[in-house]
Short mmCIF file of C-alpha atoms and ligand atoms in Angstrom, two decimals:
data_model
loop_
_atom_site.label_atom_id
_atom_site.label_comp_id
_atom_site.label_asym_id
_atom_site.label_seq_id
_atom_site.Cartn_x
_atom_site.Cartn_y
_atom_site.Cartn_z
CA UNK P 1 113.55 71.54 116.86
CA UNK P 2 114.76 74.69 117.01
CA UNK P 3 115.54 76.64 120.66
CA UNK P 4 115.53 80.08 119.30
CA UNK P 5 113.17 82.55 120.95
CA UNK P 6 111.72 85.50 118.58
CA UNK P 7 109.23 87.70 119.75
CA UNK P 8 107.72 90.38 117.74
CA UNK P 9 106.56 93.52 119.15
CA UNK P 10 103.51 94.03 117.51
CA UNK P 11 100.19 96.23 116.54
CA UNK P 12 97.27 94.20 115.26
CA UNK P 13 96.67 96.65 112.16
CA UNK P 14 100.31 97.44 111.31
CA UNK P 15 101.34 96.71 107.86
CA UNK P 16 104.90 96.79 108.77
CA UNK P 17 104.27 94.22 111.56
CA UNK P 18 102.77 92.09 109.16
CA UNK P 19 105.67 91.91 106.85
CA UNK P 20 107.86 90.28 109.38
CA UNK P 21 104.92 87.68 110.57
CA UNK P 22 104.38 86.53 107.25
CA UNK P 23 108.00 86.23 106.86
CA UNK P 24 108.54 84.15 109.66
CA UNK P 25 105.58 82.22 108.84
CA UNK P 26 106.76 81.61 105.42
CA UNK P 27 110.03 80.09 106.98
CA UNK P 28 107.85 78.14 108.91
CA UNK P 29 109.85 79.84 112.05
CA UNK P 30 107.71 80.39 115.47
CA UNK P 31 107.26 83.68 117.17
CA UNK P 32 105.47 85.08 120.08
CA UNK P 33 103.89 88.23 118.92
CA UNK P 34 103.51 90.92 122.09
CA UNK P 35 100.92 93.56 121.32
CA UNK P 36 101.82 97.00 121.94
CA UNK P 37 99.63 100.05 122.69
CA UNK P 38 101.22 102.59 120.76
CA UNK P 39 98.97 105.46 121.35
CA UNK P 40 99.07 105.53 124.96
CA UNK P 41 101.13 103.42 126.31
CA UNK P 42 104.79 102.11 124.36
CA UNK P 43 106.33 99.47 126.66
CA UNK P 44 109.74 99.71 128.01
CA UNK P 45 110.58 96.69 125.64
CA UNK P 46 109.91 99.01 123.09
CA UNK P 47 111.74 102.18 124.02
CA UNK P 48 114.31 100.22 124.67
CA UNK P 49 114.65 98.03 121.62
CA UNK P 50 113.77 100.65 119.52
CA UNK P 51 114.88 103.70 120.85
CA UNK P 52 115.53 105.52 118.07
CA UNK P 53 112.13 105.57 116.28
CA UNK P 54 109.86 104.23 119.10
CA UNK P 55 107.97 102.20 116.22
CA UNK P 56 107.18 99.04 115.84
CA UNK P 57 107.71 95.83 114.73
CA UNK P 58 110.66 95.42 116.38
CA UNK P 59 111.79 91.81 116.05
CA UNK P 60 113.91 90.16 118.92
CA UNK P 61 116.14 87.33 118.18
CA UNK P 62 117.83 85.43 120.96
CA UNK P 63 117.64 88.86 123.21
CA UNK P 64 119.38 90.92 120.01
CA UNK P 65 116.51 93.29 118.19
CA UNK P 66 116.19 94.19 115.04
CA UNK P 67 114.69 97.57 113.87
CA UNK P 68 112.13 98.45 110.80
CA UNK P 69 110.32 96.16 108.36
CA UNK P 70 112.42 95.89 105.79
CA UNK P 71 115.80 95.29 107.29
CA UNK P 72 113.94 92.67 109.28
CA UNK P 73 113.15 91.07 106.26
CA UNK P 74 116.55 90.88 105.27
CA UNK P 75 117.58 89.59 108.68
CA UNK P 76 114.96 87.21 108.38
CA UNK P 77 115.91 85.84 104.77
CA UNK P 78 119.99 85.42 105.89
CA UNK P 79 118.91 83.82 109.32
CA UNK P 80 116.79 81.65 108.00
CA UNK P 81 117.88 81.11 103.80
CA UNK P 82 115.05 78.20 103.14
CA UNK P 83 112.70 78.34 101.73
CA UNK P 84 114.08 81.51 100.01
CA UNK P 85 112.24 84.88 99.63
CA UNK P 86 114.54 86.80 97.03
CA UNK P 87 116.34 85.28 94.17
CA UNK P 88 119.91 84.13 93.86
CA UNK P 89 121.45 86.53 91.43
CA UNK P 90 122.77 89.84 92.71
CA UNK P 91 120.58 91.63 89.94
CA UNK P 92 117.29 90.01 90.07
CA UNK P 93 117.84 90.78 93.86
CA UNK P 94 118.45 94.33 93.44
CA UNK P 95 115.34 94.61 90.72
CA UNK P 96 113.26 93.23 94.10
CA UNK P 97 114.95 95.50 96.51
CA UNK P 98 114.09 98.66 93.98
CA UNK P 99 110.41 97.58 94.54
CA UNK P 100 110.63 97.19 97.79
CA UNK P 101 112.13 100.50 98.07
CA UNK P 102 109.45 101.93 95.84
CA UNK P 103 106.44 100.40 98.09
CA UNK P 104 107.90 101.64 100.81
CA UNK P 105 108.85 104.79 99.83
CA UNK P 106 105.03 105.94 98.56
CA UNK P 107 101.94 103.18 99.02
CA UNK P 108 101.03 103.74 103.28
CA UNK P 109 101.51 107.72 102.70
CA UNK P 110 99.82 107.88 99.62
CA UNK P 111 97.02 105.82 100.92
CA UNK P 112 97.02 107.74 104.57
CA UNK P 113 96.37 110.88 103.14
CA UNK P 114 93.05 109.65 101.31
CA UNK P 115 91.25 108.99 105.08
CA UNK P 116 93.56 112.10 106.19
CA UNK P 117 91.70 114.45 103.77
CA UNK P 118 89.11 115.75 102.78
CA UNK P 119 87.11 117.67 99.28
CA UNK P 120 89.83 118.68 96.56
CA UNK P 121 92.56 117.35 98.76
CA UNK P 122 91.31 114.08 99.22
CA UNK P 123 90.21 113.91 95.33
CA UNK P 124 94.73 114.72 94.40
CA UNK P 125 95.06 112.02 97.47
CA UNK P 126 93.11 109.47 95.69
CA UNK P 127 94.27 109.86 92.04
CA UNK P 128 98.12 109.89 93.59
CA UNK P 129 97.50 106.74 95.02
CA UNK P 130 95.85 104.64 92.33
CA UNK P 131 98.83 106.01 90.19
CA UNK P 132 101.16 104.32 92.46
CA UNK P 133 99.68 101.11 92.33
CA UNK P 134 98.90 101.13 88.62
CA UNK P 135 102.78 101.61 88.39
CA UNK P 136 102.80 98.57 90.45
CA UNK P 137 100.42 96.74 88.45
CA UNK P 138 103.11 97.64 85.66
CA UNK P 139 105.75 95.65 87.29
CA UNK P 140 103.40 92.88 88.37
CA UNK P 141 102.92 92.58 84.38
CA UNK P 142 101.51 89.20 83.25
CA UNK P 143 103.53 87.51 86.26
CA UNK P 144 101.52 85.84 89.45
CA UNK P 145 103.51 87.53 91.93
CA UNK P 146 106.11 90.01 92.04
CA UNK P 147 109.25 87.14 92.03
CA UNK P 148 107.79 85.20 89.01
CA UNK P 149 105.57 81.92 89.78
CA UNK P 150 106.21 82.00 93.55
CA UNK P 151 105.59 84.03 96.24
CA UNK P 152 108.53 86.28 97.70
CA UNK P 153 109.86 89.61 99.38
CA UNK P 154 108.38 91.96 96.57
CA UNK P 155 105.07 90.42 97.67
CA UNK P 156 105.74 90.40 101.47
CA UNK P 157 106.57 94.07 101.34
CA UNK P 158 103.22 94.92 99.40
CA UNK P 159 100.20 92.70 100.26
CA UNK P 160 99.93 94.06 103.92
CA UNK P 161 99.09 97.44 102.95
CA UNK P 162 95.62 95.20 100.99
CA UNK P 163 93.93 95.48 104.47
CA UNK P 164 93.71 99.03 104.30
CA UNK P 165 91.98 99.57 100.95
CA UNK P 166 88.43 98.42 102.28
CA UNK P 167 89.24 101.53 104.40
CA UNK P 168 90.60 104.02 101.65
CA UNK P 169 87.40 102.86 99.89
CA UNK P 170 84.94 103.60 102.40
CA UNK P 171 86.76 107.32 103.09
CA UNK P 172 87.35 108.31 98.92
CA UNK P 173 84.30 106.68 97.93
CA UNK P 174 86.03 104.24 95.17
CA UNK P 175 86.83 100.69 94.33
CA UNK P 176 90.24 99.52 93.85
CA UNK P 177 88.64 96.47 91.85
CA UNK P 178 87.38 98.32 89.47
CA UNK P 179 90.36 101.02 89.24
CA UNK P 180 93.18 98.56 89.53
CA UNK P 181 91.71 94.86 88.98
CA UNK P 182 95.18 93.48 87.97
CA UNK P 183 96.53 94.75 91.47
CA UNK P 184 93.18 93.45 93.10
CA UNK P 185 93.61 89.69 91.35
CA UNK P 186 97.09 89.87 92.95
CA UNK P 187 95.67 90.61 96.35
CA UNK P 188 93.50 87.92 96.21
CA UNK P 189 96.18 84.92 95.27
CA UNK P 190 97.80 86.41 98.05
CA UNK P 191 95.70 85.43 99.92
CA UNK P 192 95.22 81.99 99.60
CA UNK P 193 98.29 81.28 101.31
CA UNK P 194 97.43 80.87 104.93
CA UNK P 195 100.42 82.51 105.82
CA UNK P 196 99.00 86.00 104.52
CA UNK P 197 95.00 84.91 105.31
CA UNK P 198 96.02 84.37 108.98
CA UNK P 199 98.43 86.77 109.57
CA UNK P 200 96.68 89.79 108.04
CA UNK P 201 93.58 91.72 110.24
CA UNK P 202 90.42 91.92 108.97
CA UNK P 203 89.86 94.91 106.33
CA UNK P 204 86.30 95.77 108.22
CA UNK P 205 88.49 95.86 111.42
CA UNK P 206 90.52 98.47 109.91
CA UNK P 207 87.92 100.41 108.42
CA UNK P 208 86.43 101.04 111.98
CA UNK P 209 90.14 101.85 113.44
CA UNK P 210 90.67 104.27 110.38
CA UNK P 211 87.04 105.61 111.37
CA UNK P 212 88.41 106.10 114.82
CA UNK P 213 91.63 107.66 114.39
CA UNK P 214 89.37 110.17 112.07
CA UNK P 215 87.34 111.18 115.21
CA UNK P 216 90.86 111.29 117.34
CA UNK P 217 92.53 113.78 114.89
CA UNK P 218 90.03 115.78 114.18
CA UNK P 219 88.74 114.99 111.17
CA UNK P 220 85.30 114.86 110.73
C1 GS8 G 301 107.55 102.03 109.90
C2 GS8 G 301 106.93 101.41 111.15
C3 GS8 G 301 105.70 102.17 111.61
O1 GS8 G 301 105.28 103.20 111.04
C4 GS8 G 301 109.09 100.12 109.33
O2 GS8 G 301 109.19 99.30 110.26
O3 GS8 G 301 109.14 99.78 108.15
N1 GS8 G 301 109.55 102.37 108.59
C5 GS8 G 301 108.99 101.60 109.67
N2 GS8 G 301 105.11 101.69 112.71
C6 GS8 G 301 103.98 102.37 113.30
C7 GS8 G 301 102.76 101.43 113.34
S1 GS8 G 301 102.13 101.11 111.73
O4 GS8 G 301 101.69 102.55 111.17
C8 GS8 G 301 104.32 102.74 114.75
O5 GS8 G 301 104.90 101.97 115.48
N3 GS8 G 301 103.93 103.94 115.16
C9 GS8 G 301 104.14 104.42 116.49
C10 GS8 G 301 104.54 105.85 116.52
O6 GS8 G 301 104.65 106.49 115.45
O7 GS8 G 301 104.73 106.37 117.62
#
């Protein structure tokens, strides 16, 4: 039995949150997830585990925190080394870390800016975005997962950002099946792990968050 104490401070619909749940669930590790109001209300915990961004997750180790999705993820993989999440040569690592990088780096902004938007705008929004994750259906190739045959970081990193499609759907009036159905058959072998099914929220769930924040910004 292990005595270590991780709490993660959480928000149900953050993609980033969910990379370090499904993490720790893969590793079969238990954490107490504490559910923070970001928009009106950021707890001391917070500010003071995080106080240079403010943002969560944040996870907290044995009273020690740990700052931003990915680095938690590479916490989480040294901490905790079995089952493993990235490969054992230095390369194949760094080929995972480049996507990782690369997700990071465009798929939440890209997709943001399609409820963000509107006309034209949202139209250039759209087409950016399914050009991202064609690129990523490129590296996905004939492969199940990102890794290979198993399920690993490449994968973590991604599959979060799934819940938010119903969403980018409903606001830019397309369907990610039928632009990217390689990505889309992905998604869905994701999810029939139960650590993704459980830990992610509810696409329909999101849609009516997105639907709010629209209405709190401005936007319609
Ligand atoms: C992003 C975390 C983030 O944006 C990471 O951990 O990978 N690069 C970071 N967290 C958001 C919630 S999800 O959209 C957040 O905490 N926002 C609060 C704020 O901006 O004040």
């Amino acid at each position: 039995m292990s005595t270590d104490e991780v709490i993660i401070l959480d928000s149900w619909a953050s993609p980033f949150s969910a990379r370090a749940k499904i993490a720790l669930a893969e590793k079969g590790i238990d954490f107490e997830s504490k559910e923070e109001d970001l928009f009106n209300n950021k707890s001391e915990l917070l500010l003071k585990t995080n106080p240079v961004y403010k943002k969560v997750p944040v996870l907290i180790h044995n009273g020690k925190a740990v700052c931003e999705s990915l680095v938690i993820l590479s916490y989480i993989e040294e901490t905790w080394p079995s089952p493993p999440l990235l490969p054992s040569s230095p390369y194949e690592r760094s080929q995972h870390r480049f996507w990782a990088d690369f997700i990071d780096k465009k798929l939440f902004d890209a997709g943001s800016k399609i409820w963000k938007s509107k006309g034209e705008a949202q139209e250039v929004a759209k087409k950016e975005f399914i050009e991202i994750v064609k690129t990523l259906e490129g590296a996905l190739g004939e492969k199940d997962f990102f890794g290979g045959e198993s399920f690993g970081f490449v994968d973590i990193v991604a599959i979060p950002f799934t819940s938010w499609f119903y969403a980018y759907e409903q606001c830019g009036s397309f369907k990610m099946e039928e632009e990217c159905p390689l990505f889309v058959a992905w998604m869905k072998r994701c999810l029939e792990r139960e650590t993704v099914s459980k830990t992610l929220p509810d696409p329909a769930k999101v849609s009516e968050f997105v639907c709010m924040m629209k209405k709190m910004f401005g936007i319609e």
